[in-house]
Short mmCIF file of C-alpha atoms and ligand atoms in Angstrom, two decimals:
data_model
loop_
_atom_site.label_atom_id
_atom_site.label_comp_id
_atom_site.label_asym_id
_atom_site.label_seq_id
_atom_site.Cartn_x
_atom_site.Cartn_y
_atom_site.Cartn_z
CA MET A 1 -0.03 -0.02 -0.05
CA ARG A 2 1.65 3.32 -0.99
CA GLN A 3 1.28 6.50 1.68
CA PRO A 4 -0.28 8.46 -0.57
CA LEU A 5 1.38 12.21 -0.56
CA VAL A 6 1.47 15.90 -1.69
CA ILE A 7 3.64 18.35 -2.88
CA GLY A 8 3.79 22.05 -2.70
CA ASN A 9 5.63 23.42 -6.31
CA TRP A 10 5.65 27.43 -4.72
CA LYS A 11 7.68 28.21 -7.33
CA MET A 12 9.12 31.59 -7.57
CA ASN A 13 6.12 33.84 -5.39
CA GLY A 14 6.09 34.17 -1.37
CA SER A 15 7.97 36.79 0.68
CA LEU A 16 9.42 35.68 4.08
CA ALA A 17 6.72 37.40 5.93
CA PHE A 18 3.96 34.91 3.23
CA THR A 19 6.21 32.27 4.07
CA SER A 20 5.95 32.19 7.58
CA GLU A 21 2.02 33.02 8.07
CA LEU A 22 1.14 30.21 5.10
CA LEU A 23 3.37 27.76 7.24
CA HIS A 24 2.10 28.55 10.87
CA THR A 25 -1.48 27.87 8.79
CA LEU A 26 -0.39 24.40 7.56
CA GLU A 27 1.16 23.63 11.16
CA ASP A 28 -1.49 24.47 12.97
CA ARG A 29 -4.02 22.37 10.59
CA ILE A 30 -2.37 19.23 9.15
CA ASP A 31 -1.38 16.98 11.99
CA ASP A 32 -0.75 13.55 11.97
CA LYS A 33 -4.48 12.48 11.83
CA ILE A 34 -3.89 13.34 8.01
CA SER A 35 -3.36 9.96 5.76
CA CYS A 36 -1.30 11.56 3.72
CA GLU A 37 2.29 12.86 3.80
CA VAL A 38 3.06 16.75 2.99
CA GLY A 39 5.60 18.23 1.53
CA VAL A 40 6.26 22.07 0.36
CA CYS A 41 8.84 23.36 -2.16
CA THR A 42 10.39 26.74 -1.44
CA PRO A 43 12.32 29.02 -3.39
CA PHE A 44 15.96 28.30 -1.44
CA VAL A 45 15.87 31.32 0.47
CA TYR A 46 13.03 29.73 2.58
CA ILE A 47 14.38 26.39 2.97
CA LYS A 48 15.93 26.94 6.13
CA LEU A 49 12.91 29.14 7.50
CA ALA A 50 10.80 26.10 6.34
CA THR A 51 12.08 23.77 8.16
CA GLU A 52 12.31 25.53 11.22
CA LEU A 53 8.76 26.80 11.54
CA THR A 54 7.48 22.88 10.14
CA ALA A 55 10.40 21.24 12.59
CA ASN A 56 7.18 20.38 15.19
CA SER A 57 4.87 19.41 11.92
CA VAL A 58 4.79 16.37 9.92
CA ILE A 59 5.34 18.62 6.88
CA LYS A 60 8.48 17.96 5.03
CA VAL A 61 10.16 20.81 3.26
CA GLY A 62 12.07 20.26 0.24
CA ALA A 63 13.55 22.78 -2.80
CA GLN A 64 12.83 22.87 -6.66
CA THR A 65 16.30 22.32 -8.19
CA VAL A 66 19.65 21.20 -7.40
CA SER A 67 22.98 21.42 -8.64
CA GLU A 68 23.94 18.38 -10.70
CA PHE A 69 27.05 18.63 -9.19
CA LYS A 70 28.66 18.67 -5.73
CA ALA A 71 30.89 21.68 -5.02
CA GLY A 72 33.30 23.97 -6.62
CA ALA A 73 33.16 27.37 -9.30
CA TYR A 74 29.66 27.02 -10.60
CA THR A 75 28.12 30.47 -9.93
CA GLY A 76 24.29 30.83 -8.48
CA GLU A 77 23.97 26.89 -7.63
CA VAL A 78 23.16 25.22 -4.47
CA SER A 79 24.16 21.56 -3.92
CA ALA A 80 22.73 18.88 -3.16
CA LEU A 81 24.37 18.45 0.82
CA MET A 82 23.72 22.79 1.01
CA LEU A 83 20.24 22.07 1.04
CA LYS A 84 20.36 18.95 3.26
CA GLU A 85 22.49 20.89 5.78
CA LEU A 86 19.32 23.33 5.95
CA GLY A 87 16.76 20.35 6.50
CA ALA A 88 15.01 19.89 3.47
CA ASP A 89 13.84 16.44 2.50
CA TRP A 90 13.21 16.80 -0.67
CA VAL A 91 14.00 18.62 -4.09
CA LEU A 92 11.61 18.59 -7.46
CA VAL A 93 14.52 17.81 -10.34
CA GLY A 94 13.05 18.14 -13.83
CA HIS A 95 9.54 20.37 -13.81
CA SER A 96 8.83 20.90 -17.31
CA GLU A 97 9.67 25.13 -16.22
CA ARG A 98 13.09 23.49 -16.20
CA ARG A 99 13.56 21.55 -19.32
CA THR A 100 11.63 24.27 -21.13
CA LEU A 101 13.14 27.97 -19.76
CA PHE A 102 16.44 26.41 -18.54
CA ASN A 103 17.07 24.00 -21.03
CA GLU A 104 18.05 21.18 -18.66
CA VAL A 105 18.31 17.74 -20.48
CA ASN A 106 17.73 14.19 -19.24
CA ALA A 107 20.95 13.76 -19.07
CA ALA A 108 21.58 16.51 -16.34
CA LEU A 109 18.61 15.90 -14.72
CA VAL A 110 19.85 12.14 -14.50
CA GLN A 111 23.33 13.29 -12.54
CA LYS A 112 20.74 15.89 -10.25
CA VAL A 113 18.73 13.11 -9.31
CA LEU A 114 22.32 11.04 -8.40
CA ALA A 115 22.94 13.69 -6.75
CA ALA A 116 20.30 13.86 -4.16
CA GLN A 117 20.24 10.55 -3.96
CA SER A 118 23.36 10.14 -2.84
CA ALA A 119 23.07 14.06 0.11
CA GLY A 120 20.28 11.84 1.54
CA LEU A 121 17.60 13.92 -0.48
CA THR A 122 14.24 12.41 -2.04
CA PRO A 123 14.23 13.94 -6.02
CA VAL A 124 11.23 14.63 -7.31
CA TYR A 125 11.58 13.13 -10.57
CA CYS A 126 8.86 15.29 -13.31
CA MET A 127 8.38 14.67 -16.70
CA GLY A 128 5.38 15.90 -19.40
CA GLU A 129 4.42 15.90 -22.28
CA THR A 130 3.67 19.35 -24.94
CA GLU A 131 0.51 20.46 -25.54
CA ALA A 132 1.89 19.93 -28.98
CA ASP A 133 3.41 16.87 -28.69
CA TYR A 134 -0.52 16.07 -26.06
CA LYS A 135 -1.68 16.91 -29.96
CA SER A 136 0.60 15.06 -31.83
CA GLY A 137 -0.11 11.61 -30.06
CA HIS A 138 3.02 11.95 -29.11
CA THR A 139 2.31 11.55 -25.25
CA PHE A 140 3.12 8.01 -24.23
CA SER A 141 6.59 8.68 -26.96
CA VAL A 142 7.85 11.63 -24.42
CA ILE A 143 7.51 9.91 -21.69
CA ALA A 144 9.46 6.59 -22.56
CA ASP A 145 12.57 9.25 -23.17
CA GLN A 146 11.67 10.70 -19.69
CA ILE A 147 11.65 8.00 -17.89
CA GLY A 148 13.92 5.62 -19.78
CA ALA A 149 16.48 8.22 -19.52
CA LEU A 150 16.58 7.62 -15.21
CA LEU A 151 16.22 3.78 -15.90
CA ASP A 152 18.75 3.61 -18.13
CA SER A 153 21.17 4.36 -14.72
CA ASP A 154 22.08 1.43 -12.42
CA ASP A 155 22.55 3.78 -10.47
CA VAL A 156 19.42 5.54 -9.71
CA ASP A 157 17.73 3.90 -6.82
CA LEU A 158 14.54 3.42 -7.33
CA ASN A 159 13.68 3.27 -3.73
CA ASN A 160 14.26 6.84 -2.53
CA LEU A 161 12.58 8.55 -5.63
CA VAL A 162 9.15 10.44 -6.61
CA LEU A 163 7.86 10.55 -9.76
CA ALA A 164 5.85 12.92 -10.60
CA TYR A 165 3.42 13.58 -14.36
CA GLU A 166 2.57 16.75 -15.26
CA PRO A 167 1.02 17.71 -18.89
CA VAL A 168 2.85 21.21 -19.47
CA TRP A 169 -0.46 21.37 -21.10
CA ALA A 170 -2.24 21.92 -18.10
CA ILE A 171 0.38 23.60 -15.60
CA GLY A 172 -1.16 26.83 -14.58
CA THR A 173 -3.18 26.72 -17.57
CA GLY A 174 -6.76 25.45 -15.86
CA LEU A 175 -6.82 22.12 -18.24
CA THR A 176 -6.23 18.70 -16.65
CA ALA A 177 -5.75 15.76 -18.09
CA THR A 178 -9.17 13.47 -17.35
CA PRO A 179 -8.86 11.20 -14.46
CA ASP A 180 -8.35 8.18 -17.18
CA GLU A 181 -6.36 10.09 -19.10
CA ALA A 182 -3.84 10.88 -16.53
CA GLN A 183 -4.35 6.61 -14.49
CA LYS A 184 -3.04 5.30 -18.48
CA VAL A 185 -0.06 7.70 -18.09
CA HIS A 186 0.60 6.98 -14.71
CA ALA A 187 0.31 3.02 -15.38
CA PHE A 188 2.51 3.09 -18.40
CA ILE A 189 5.01 4.91 -15.96
CA ARG A 190 4.50 2.33 -13.97
CA THR A 191 4.92 -1.01 -16.34
CA LEU A 192 8.01 0.97 -17.17
CA VAL A 193 9.64 0.67 -14.40
CA LYS A 194 8.57 -2.80 -13.36
CA GLU A 195 10.50 -3.91 -16.36
CA LYS A 196 13.63 -2.49 -14.27
CA ASN A 197 12.67 -3.57 -10.84
CA ILE A 198 8.71 -5.38 -10.08
CA LYS A 199 9.63 -4.53 -6.00
CA SER A 200 9.97 -0.67 -6.34
CA ALA A 201 8.15 -0.28 -8.98
CA GLU A 202 5.18 -1.79 -6.82
CA GLY A 203 6.23 1.27 -3.83
CA LEU A 204 6.53 4.15 -6.12
CA ARG A 205 4.51 7.08 -5.68
CA ILE A 206 3.76 8.73 -9.65
CA LEU A 207 1.85 12.91 -8.51
CA TYR A 208 0.03 14.31 -10.66
CA GLY A 209 0.50 17.72 -11.89
CA GLY A 210 -1.37 20.27 -13.55
CA SER A 211 -3.75 22.70 -12.13
CA VAL A 212 -4.72 19.99 -9.59
CA LYS A 213 -7.40 22.20 -7.64
CA PRO A 214 -9.79 21.36 -4.52
CA ASP A 215 -12.53 20.28 -7.44
CA ASN A 216 -11.13 17.87 -9.50
CA ALA A 217 -8.32 16.59 -6.34
CA LEU A 218 -10.29 13.24 -5.45
CA SER A 219 -11.50 12.07 -9.11
CA LEU A 220 -7.59 12.36 -10.00
CA PHE A 221 -6.46 10.59 -6.86
CA GLY A 222 -9.08 8.28 -6.25
CA GLN A 223 -7.12 6.61 -10.17
CA ASP A 224 -5.03 2.98 -9.17
CA ASP A 225 -1.20 4.59 -10.61
CA ILE A 226 -2.10 8.76 -8.76
CA ASP A 227 0.02 8.41 -6.36
CA GLY A 228 -1.71 12.24 -4.76
CA GLY A 229 -0.01 15.49 -7.16
CA LEU A 230 2.10 18.02 -7.22
CA ILE A 231 0.27 21.34 -6.33
CA GLY A 232 1.48 24.52 -7.92
CA GLY A 233 -1.08 27.51 -8.01
CA ALA A 234 -3.08 26.21 -4.74
CA SER A 235 -0.49 25.26 -3.38
CA LEU A 236 -0.11 28.78 -2.23
CA ASP A 237 -3.75 29.39 -0.86
CA ALA A 238 -3.89 27.19 2.72
CA ASP A 239 -7.40 26.24 3.11
CA ALA A 240 -7.28 25.00 -0.81
CA PHE A 241 -3.74 23.13 -0.38
CA ILE A 242 -5.09 21.65 3.20
CA SER A 243 -8.23 20.41 0.84
CA ILE A 244 -6.35 18.47 -1.29
CA CYS A 245 -4.13 16.85 1.31
CA GLN A 246 -7.00 16.11 2.90
CA GLN A 247 -8.61 14.56 0.03
CA ALA A 248 -5.24 12.33 -0.96
P1 LIG B 1 -0.23 24.50 -11.55
O1 LIG B 1 1.35 24.20 -11.08
O2 LIG B 1 -0.52 23.52 -10.18
O3 LIG B 1 0.36 25.68 -11.10
O4 LIG B 1 -0.68 24.47 -12.38
C1 LIG B 1 1.92 22.22 -11.11
C2 LIG B 1 3.16 22.51 -11.15
O5 LIG B 1 3.97 23.27 -11.87
O6 LIG B 1 4.00 21.42 -10.60
#
């Protein structure tokens, strides 16, 4: 039985005051009676504050990207060990905004997954097809390519990994894949992981992301292979985020 997981992706939003207010509210209202695991991925600069504010709660903090390098002359980068030292547990890798706006490619993303794992973080590896891929019927081949890069590496620990399927056309647009469409892609992803390792595939959590809101969460999370959500816009609103966590 996989424990559902809901992770908020704040993207480049917030301030010190916003971080403190939202996390105080979440900490008050999300306790160990909630059956899903809950995470928030804040901008780097708020991670320390976030880990301090959530130290006595079930909420775990993460980052939104990480360097593939350990240390050295990489101006502007943040290493996995630095994130770990601040108390982070998760890190998103390969979010579509990183892939499209910052040209992050599969080969580098696999290195980021490895860097995160070796520092003791759990990477959340994101995949998804663009609107053009979707309309031309290429969803499954795009996903096979993105997950394939990860599965080709024998060094990736499939037992310390979360996957997220986020159709790019659904992110921040108010559009979502139907529960049935999303389930088909999630089942496909799990089948590919199974070909590599059946046991890991059964325990692996695959999140859905892309305009998940309180009014569509239940129908998505009710699907067999959807183990929770990666939540952008709605994670900035305490009521909406808590409702989504409760539905998971
Ligand atoms: P959204 O973003 O929920 O605002 O669509 C999801 C994401 O980008 O992870």
